Short mmCIF file of C-alpha atoms and ligand atoms in Angstrom, two decimals:
data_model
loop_
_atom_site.label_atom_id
_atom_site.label_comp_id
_atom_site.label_asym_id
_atom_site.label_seq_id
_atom_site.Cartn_x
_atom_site.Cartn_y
_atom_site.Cartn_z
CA UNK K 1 0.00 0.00 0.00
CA UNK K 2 1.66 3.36 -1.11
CA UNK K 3 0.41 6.16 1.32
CA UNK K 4 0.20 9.55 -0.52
CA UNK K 5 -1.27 13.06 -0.44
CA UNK K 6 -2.70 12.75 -4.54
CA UNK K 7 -3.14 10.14 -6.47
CA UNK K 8 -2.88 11.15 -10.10
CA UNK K 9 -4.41 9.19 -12.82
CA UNK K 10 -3.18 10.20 -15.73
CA UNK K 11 0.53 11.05 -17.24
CA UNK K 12 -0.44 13.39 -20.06
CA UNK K 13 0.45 16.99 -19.99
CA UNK K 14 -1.78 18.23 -17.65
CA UNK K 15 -1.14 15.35 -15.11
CA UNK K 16 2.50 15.80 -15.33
CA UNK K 17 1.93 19.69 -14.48
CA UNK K 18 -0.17 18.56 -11.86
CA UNK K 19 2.64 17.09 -10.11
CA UNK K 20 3.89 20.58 -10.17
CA UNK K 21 1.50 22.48 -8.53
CA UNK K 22 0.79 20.49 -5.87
CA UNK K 23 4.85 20.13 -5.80
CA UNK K 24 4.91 23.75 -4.68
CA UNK K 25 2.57 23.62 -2.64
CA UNK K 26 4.20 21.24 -0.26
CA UNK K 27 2.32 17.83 -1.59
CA UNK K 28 3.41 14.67 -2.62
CA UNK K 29 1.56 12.82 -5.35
CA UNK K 30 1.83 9.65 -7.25
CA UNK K 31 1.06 9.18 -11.20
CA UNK K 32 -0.08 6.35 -12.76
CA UNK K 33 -0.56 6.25 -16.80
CA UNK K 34 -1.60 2.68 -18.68
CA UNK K 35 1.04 3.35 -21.73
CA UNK K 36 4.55 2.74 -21.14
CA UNK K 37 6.23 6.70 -21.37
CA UNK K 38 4.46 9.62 -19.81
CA UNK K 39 3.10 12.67 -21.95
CA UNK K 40 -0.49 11.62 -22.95
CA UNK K 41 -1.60 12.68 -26.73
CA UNK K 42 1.60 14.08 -27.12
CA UNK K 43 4.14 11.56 -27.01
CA UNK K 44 1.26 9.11 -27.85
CA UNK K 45 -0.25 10.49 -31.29
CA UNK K 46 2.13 13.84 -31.76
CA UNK K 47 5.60 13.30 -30.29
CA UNK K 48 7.08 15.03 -33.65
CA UNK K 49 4.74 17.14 -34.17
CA UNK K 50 5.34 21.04 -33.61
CA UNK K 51 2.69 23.00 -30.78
CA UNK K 52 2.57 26.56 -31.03
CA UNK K 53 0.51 27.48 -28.13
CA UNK K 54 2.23 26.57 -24.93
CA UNK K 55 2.67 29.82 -23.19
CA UNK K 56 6.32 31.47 -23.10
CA UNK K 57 7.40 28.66 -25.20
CA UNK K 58 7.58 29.50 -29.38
CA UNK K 59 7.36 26.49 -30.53
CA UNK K 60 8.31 22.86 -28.99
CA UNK K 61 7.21 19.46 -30.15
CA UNK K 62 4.98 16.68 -28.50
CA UNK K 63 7.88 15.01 -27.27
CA UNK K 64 10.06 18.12 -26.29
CA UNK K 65 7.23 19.43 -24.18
CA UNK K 66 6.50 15.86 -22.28
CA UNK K 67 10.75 16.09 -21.89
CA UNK K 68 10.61 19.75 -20.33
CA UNK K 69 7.68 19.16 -17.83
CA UNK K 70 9.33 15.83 -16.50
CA UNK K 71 12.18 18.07 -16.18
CA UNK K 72 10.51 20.75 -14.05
CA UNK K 73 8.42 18.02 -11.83
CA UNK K 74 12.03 16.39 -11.20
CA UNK K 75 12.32 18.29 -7.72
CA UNK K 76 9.18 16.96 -6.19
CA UNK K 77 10.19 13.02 -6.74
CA UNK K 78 6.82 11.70 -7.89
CA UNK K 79 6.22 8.49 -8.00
CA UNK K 80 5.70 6.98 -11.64
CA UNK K 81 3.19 3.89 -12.49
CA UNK K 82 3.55 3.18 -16.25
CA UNK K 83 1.71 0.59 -18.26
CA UNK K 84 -0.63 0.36 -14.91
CA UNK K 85 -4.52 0.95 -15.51
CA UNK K 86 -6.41 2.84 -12.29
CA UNK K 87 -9.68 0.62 -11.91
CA UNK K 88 -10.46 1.19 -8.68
CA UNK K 89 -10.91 4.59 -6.90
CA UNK K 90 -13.27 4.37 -3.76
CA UNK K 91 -14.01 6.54 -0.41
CA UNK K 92 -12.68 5.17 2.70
CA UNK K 93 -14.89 5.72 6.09
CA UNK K 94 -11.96 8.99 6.63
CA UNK K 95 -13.23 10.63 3.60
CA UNK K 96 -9.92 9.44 1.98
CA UNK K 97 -9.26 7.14 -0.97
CA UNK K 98 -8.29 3.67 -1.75
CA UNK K 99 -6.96 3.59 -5.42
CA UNK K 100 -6.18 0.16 -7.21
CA UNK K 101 -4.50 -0.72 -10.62
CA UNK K 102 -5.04 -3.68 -12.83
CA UNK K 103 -1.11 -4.50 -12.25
CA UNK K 104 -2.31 -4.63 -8.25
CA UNK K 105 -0.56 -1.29 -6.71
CA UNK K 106 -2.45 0.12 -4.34
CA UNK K 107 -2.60 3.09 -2.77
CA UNK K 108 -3.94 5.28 0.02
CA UNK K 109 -4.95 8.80 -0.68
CA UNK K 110 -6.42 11.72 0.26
CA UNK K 111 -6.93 13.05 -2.68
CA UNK K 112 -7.22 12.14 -6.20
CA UNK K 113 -6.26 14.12 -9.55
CA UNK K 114 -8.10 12.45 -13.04
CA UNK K 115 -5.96 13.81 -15.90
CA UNK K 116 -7.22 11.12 -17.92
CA UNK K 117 -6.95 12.89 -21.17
CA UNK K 118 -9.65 11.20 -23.59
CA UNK K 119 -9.21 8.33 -21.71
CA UNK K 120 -7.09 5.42 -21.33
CA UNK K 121 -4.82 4.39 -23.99
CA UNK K 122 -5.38 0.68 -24.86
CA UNK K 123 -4.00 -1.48 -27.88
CA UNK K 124 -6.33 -1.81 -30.70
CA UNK K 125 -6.93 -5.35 -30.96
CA UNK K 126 -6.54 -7.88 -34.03
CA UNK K 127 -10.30 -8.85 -34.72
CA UNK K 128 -10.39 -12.30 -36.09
CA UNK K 129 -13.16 -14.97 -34.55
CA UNK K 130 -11.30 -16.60 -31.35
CA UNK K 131 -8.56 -13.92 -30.87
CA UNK K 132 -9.42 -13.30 -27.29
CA UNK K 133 -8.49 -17.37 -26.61
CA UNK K 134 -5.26 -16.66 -27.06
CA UNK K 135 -4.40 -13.49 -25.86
CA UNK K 136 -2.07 -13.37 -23.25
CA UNK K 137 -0.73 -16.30 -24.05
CA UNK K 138 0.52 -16.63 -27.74
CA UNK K 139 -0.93 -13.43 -28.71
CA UNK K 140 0.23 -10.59 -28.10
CA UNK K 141 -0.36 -6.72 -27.51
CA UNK K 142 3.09 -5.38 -25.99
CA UNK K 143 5.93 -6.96 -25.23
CA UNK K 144 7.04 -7.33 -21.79
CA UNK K 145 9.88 -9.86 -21.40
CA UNK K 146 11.82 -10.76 -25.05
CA UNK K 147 13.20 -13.50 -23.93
CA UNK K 148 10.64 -15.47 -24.05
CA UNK K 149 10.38 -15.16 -28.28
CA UNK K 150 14.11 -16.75 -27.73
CA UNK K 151 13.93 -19.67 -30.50
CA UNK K 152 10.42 -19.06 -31.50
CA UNK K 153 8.50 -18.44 -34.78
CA UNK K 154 6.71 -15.12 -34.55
CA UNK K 155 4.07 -13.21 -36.69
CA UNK K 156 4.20 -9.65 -35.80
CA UNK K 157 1.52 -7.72 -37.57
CA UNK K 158 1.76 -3.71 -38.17
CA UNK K 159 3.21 -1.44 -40.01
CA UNK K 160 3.95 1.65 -37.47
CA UNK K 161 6.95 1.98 -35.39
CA UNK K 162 6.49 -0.39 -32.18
CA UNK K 163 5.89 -3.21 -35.14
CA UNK K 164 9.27 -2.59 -37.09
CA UNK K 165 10.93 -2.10 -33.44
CA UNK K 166 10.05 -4.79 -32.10
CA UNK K 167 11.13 -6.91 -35.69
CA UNK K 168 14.57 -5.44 -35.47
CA UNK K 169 14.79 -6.20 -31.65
CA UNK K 170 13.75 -9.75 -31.63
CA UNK K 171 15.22 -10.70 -35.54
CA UNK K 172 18.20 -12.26 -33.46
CA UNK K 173 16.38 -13.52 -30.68
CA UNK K 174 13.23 -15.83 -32.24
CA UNK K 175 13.72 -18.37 -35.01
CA UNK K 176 12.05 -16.84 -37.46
CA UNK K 177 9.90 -13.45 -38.06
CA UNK K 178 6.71 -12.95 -40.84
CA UNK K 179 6.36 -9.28 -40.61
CA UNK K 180 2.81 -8.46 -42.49
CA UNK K 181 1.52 -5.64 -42.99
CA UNK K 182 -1.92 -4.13 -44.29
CA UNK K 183 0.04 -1.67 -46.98
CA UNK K 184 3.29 -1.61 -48.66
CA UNK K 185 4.07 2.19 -47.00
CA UNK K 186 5.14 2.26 -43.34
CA UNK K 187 4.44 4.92 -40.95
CA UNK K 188 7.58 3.50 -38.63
CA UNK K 189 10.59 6.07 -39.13
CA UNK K 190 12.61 5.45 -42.24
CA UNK K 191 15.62 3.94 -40.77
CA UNK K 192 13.86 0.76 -39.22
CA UNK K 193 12.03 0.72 -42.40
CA UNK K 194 15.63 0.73 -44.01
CA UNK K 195 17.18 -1.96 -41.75
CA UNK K 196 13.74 -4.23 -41.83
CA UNK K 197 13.89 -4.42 -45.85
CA UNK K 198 17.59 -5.43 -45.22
CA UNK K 199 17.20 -8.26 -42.79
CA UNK K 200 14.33 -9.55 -45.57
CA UNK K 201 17.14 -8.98 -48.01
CA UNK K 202 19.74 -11.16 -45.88
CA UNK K 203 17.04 -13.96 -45.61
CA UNK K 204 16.89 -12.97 -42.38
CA UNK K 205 13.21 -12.30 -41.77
CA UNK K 206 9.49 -12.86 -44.27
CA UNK K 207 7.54 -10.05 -44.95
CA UNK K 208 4.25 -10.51 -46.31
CA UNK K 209 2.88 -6.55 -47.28
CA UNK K 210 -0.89 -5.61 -48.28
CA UNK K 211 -2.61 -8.16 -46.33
CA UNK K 212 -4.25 -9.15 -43.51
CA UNK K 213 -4.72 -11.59 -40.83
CA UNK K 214 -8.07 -13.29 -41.08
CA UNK K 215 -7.71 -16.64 -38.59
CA UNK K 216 -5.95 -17.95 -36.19
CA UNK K 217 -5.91 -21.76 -35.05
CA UNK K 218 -4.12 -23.34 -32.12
CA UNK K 219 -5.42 -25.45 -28.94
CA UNK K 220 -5.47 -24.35 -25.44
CA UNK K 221 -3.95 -20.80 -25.80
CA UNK K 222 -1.16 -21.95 -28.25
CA UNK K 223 -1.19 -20.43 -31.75
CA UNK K 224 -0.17 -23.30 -34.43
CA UNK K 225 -1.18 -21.24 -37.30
CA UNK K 226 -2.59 -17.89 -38.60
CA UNK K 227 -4.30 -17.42 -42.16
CA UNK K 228 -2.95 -14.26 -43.88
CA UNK K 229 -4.94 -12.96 -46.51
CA UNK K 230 -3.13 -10.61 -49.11
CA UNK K 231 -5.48 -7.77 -50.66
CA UNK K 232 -5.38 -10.39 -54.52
CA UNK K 233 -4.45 -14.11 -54.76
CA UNK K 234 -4.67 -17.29 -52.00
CA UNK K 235 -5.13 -16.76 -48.18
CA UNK K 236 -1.98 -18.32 -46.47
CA UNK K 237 -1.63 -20.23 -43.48
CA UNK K 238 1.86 -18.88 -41.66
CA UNK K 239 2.83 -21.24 -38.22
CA UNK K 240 3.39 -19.73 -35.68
CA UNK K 241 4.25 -19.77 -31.48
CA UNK K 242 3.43 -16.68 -31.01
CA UNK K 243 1.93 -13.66 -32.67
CA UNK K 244 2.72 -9.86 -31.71
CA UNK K 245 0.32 -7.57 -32.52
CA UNK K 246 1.15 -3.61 -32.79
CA UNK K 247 -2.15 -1.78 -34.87
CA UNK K 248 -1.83 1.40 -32.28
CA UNK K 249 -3.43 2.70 -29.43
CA UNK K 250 -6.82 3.75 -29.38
CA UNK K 251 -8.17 6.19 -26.16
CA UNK K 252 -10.85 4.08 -24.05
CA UNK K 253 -12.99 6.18 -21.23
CA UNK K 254 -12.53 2.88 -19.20
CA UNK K 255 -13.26 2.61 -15.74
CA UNK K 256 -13.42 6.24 -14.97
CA UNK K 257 -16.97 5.67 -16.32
CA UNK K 258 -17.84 3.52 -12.78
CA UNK K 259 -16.73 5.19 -10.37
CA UNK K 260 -20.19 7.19 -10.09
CA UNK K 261 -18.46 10.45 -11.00
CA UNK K 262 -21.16 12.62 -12.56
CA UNK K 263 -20.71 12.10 -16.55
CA UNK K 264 -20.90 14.42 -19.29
CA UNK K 265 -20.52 11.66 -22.29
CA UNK K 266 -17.15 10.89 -22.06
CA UNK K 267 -16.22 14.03 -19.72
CA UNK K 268 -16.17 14.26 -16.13
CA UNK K 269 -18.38 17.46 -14.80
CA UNK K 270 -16.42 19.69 -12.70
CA UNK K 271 -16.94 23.73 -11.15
CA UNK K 272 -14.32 25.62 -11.98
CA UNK K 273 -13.60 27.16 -8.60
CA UNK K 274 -11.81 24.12 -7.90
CA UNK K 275 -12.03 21.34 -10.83
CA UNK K 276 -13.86 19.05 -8.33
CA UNK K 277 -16.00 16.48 -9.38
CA UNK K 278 -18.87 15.82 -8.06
CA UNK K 279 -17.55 13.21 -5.63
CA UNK K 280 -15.65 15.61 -3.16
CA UNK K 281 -11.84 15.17 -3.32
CA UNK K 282 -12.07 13.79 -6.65
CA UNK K 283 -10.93 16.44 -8.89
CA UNK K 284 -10.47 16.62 -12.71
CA UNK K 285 -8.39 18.59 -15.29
CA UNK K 286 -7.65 18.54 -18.70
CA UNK K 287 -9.30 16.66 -21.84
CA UNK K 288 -10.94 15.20 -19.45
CA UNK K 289 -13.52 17.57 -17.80
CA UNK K 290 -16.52 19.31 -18.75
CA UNK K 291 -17.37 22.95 -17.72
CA UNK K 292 -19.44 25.72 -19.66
CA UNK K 293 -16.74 27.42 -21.98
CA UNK K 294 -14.33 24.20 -21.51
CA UNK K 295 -11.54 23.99 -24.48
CA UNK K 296 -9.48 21.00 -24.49
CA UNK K 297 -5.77 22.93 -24.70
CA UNK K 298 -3.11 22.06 -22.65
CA UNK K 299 -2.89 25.78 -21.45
CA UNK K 300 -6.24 25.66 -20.19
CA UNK K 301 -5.54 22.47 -18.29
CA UNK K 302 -2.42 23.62 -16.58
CA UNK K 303 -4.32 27.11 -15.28
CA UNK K 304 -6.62 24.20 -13.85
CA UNK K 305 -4.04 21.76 -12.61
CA UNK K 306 -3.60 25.13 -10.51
CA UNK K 307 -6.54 25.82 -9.20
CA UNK K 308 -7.20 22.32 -8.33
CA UNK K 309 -3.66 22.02 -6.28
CA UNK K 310 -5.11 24.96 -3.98
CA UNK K 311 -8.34 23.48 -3.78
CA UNK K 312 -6.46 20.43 -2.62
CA UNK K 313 -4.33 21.56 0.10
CA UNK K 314 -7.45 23.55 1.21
CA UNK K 315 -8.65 20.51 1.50
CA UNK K 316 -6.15 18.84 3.33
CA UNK K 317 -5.24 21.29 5.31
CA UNK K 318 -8.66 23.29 6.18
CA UNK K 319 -7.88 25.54 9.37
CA UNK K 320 -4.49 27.03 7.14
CA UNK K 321 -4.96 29.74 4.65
CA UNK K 322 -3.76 28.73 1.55
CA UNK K 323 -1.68 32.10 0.56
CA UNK K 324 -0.56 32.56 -3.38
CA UNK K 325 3.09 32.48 -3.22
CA UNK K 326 5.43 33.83 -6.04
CA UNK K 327 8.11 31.36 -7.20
CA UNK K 328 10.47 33.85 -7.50
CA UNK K 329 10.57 35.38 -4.17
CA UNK K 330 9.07 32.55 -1.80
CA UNK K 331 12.05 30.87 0.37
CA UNK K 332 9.54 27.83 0.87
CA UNK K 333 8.68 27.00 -2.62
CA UNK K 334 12.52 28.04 -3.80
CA UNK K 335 13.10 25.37 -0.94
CA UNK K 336 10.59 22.83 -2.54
CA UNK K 337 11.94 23.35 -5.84
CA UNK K 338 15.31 22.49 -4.52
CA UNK K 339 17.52 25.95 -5.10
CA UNK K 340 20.04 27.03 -3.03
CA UNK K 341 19.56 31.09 -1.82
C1 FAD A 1 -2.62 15.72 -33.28
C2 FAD A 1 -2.91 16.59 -32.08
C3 FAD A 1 -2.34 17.86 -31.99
C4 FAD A 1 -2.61 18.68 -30.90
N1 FAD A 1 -2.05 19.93 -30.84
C5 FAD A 1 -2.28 20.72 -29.77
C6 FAD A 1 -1.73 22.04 -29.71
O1 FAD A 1 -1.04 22.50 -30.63
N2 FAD A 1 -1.99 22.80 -28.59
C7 FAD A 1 -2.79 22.35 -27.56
O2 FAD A 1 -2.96 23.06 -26.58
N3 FAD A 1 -3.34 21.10 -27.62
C8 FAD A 1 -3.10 20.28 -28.69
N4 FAD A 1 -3.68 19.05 -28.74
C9 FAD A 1 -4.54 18.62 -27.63
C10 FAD A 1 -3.67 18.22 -26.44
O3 FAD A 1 -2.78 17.18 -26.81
C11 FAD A 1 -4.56 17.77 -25.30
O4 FAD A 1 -5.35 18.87 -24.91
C12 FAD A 1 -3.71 17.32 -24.11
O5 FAD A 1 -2.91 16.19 -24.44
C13 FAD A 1 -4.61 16.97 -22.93
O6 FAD A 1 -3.77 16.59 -21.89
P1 FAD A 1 -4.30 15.66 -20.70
O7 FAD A 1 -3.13 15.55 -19.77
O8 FAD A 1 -5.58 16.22 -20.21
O9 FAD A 1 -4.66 14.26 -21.37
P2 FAD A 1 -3.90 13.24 -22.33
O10 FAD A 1 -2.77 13.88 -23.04
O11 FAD A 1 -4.96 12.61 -23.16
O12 FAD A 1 -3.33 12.16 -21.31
C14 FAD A 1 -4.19 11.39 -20.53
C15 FAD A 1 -3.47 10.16 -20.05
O13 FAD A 1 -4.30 9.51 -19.08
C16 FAD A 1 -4.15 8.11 -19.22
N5 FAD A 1 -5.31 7.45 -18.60
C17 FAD A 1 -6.64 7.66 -18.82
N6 FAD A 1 -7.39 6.86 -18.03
C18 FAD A 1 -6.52 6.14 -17.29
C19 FAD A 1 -6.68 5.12 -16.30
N7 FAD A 1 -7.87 4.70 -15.87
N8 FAD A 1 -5.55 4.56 -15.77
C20 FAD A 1 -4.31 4.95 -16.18
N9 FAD A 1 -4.12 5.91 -17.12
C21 FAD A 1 -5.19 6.48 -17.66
C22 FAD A 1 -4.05 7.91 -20.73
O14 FAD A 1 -3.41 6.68 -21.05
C23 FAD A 1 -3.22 9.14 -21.16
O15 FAD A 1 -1.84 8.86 -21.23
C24 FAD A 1 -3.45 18.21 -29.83
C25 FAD A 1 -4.00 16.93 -29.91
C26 FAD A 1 -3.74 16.13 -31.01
C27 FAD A 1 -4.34 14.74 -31.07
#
């Protein structure tokens, strides 16, 4: 059980900046975030991609901006749950919260932050009758320990850049790779591109371009074969131990639907005194929340990643005042931020 002061669900921009604000004001929180790197749409859909409108900042790209707010969050030493799912978030008797992942952290709040973003970011799955009978066990949607691919035959479908990663990674580690992919254009940078048409040059690996998977067969979990159907000719049946599976992420409102939070389709309704929900001590900011005027910007959900970490330590803290405190002349947030006078 990880005690904290905020639970955080959600590692996108305005989660990360989050971490700030309530940094500075003297709290500790902890961020979970179901994809494996924090940053949200940006490092998930835009990480090259220029943004214009980040205050102070010119210009900066998806990536660069996920880079500089890790940087500025460094002082407060948050604690960082990747590739974890929140399911659970209920009230304790205290008025404080029990939070629970799918990966089994748990964690003791007493208050929680849902930067959710337009939800949870979950693979998009290979729909072929049966799939689901396998997955988990010879089929794939990440990768977490390569070793065990050592001397197997894999089909990894995709053509994006986790696909053509994850073929150059594991091209000396399994017997043998089919790469197949629904075009003959990849969206994967050019240089795995480059070194994936060598290794089919060098015999290496099969690739099998503008087709699709349309079966799989196998007994108890285990994939023997899967039927690849290319856009003209024959289907073909590939074997196969395992197959890897990389068609993107796709944004899922999840669980945050069940937690009884007052919905606004797939927004949470919040005031915008405080970005509270309407369970109190459950606040929300960012893509995420609904309020008359709401834009989804990242701007706008930092100025409410603000509000809410006042609203917070109010909350925690009720008989103090919570004064506004300049960054640049207060000796306790200088202090928090870790710079010496
Ligand atoms: C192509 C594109 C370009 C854009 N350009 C701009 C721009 O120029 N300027 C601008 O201001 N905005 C831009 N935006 C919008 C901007 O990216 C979003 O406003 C911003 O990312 C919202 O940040 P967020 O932190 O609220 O949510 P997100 O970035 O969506 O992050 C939410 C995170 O929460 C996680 N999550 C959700 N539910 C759970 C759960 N139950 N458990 C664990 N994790 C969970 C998700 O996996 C995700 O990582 C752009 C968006 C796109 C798609």
């Amino acid at each position: 059980m990880i005690d904290t002061d905020v639970v955080i669900i959600g590692a996108g921009p305005c989660g990360l900046f989050q971490v700030f604000e309530l940094g500075l004001l003297g709290l500790k929180a902890e961020v979970v975030d179901s994809t494996r790197q924090p940053g949200g749409q940006c490092a998930e859909l835009y990480p090259d991609k220029p943004i214009y409108d980040i205050p102070g900042i010119p210009v900066c790209s998806g990536q660069e901006l996920t880079d500089a707010l890790l940087r500025q969050i460094e002082p407060f030493n948050c604690g960082m749950h990747l590739q974890e799912e929140v399911t659970v978030v209920r009230k304790d008797r205290d008025d404080s919260f029990h939070v629970e992942t799918n990966a089994g952290t748990q964690f003791h709040a007493k208050a929680v932050v849902i930067a959710g973003g337009v939800g949870s970011f979950q693979p998009r799955k290979l729909r072929v009758p049966g799939a689901e009978d396998f997955e988990g066990r010879s089929l794939h949607y990440r990768v977490q320990d390569p070793t065990q691919f050592a001397g197997q035959r894999l089909v990894i479908l995709g053509g994006g850049d986790s696909a053509l990663d994850w073929v150059l990674e594991l091209a000396n580690v399994a017997e043998h790779i089919t790469l197949v992919h629904r075009r003959d254009e990849y969206r994967a940078v050019p240089d795995s591109v480059n070194k994936m048409r060598k290794l089919v040059a060098d015999g290496k690996i099969d690739v099998i371009e503008s087709a699709k998977a349309t079966a799989i067969d196998g007994v108890d979990g285990s994939i023997k074969t899967i039927t690849i159907q290319p856009r003209e000719g024959e289907p073909v049946e590939v074997p196969a131990d395992h197959v890897l599976v990389f068609f993107g992420l796709a944004p899922k409102l999840g669980p945050i639907a069940e937690w009884g939070l007052n919905i606004n389709r797939k927004t949470v309704n919040v005031d915008t005194e405080k970005f509270e929900t309407s369970e109190p001590g459950i606040y929300a900011v960012g893509d995420i929340n609904y309020y008359a005027g709401k834009k989804k910007l990242i701007l706008c959900g930092f100025h409410e990643a603000a509000l809410a970490a006042f609203a917070i330590k109010q909350r925690i803290e009720p008989d103090k005042k919570v004064h506004v405190q300049y960054t640049t002349t207060s000796p306790i947030m200088r202090e928090r931020l870790g710079l010496q006078d």
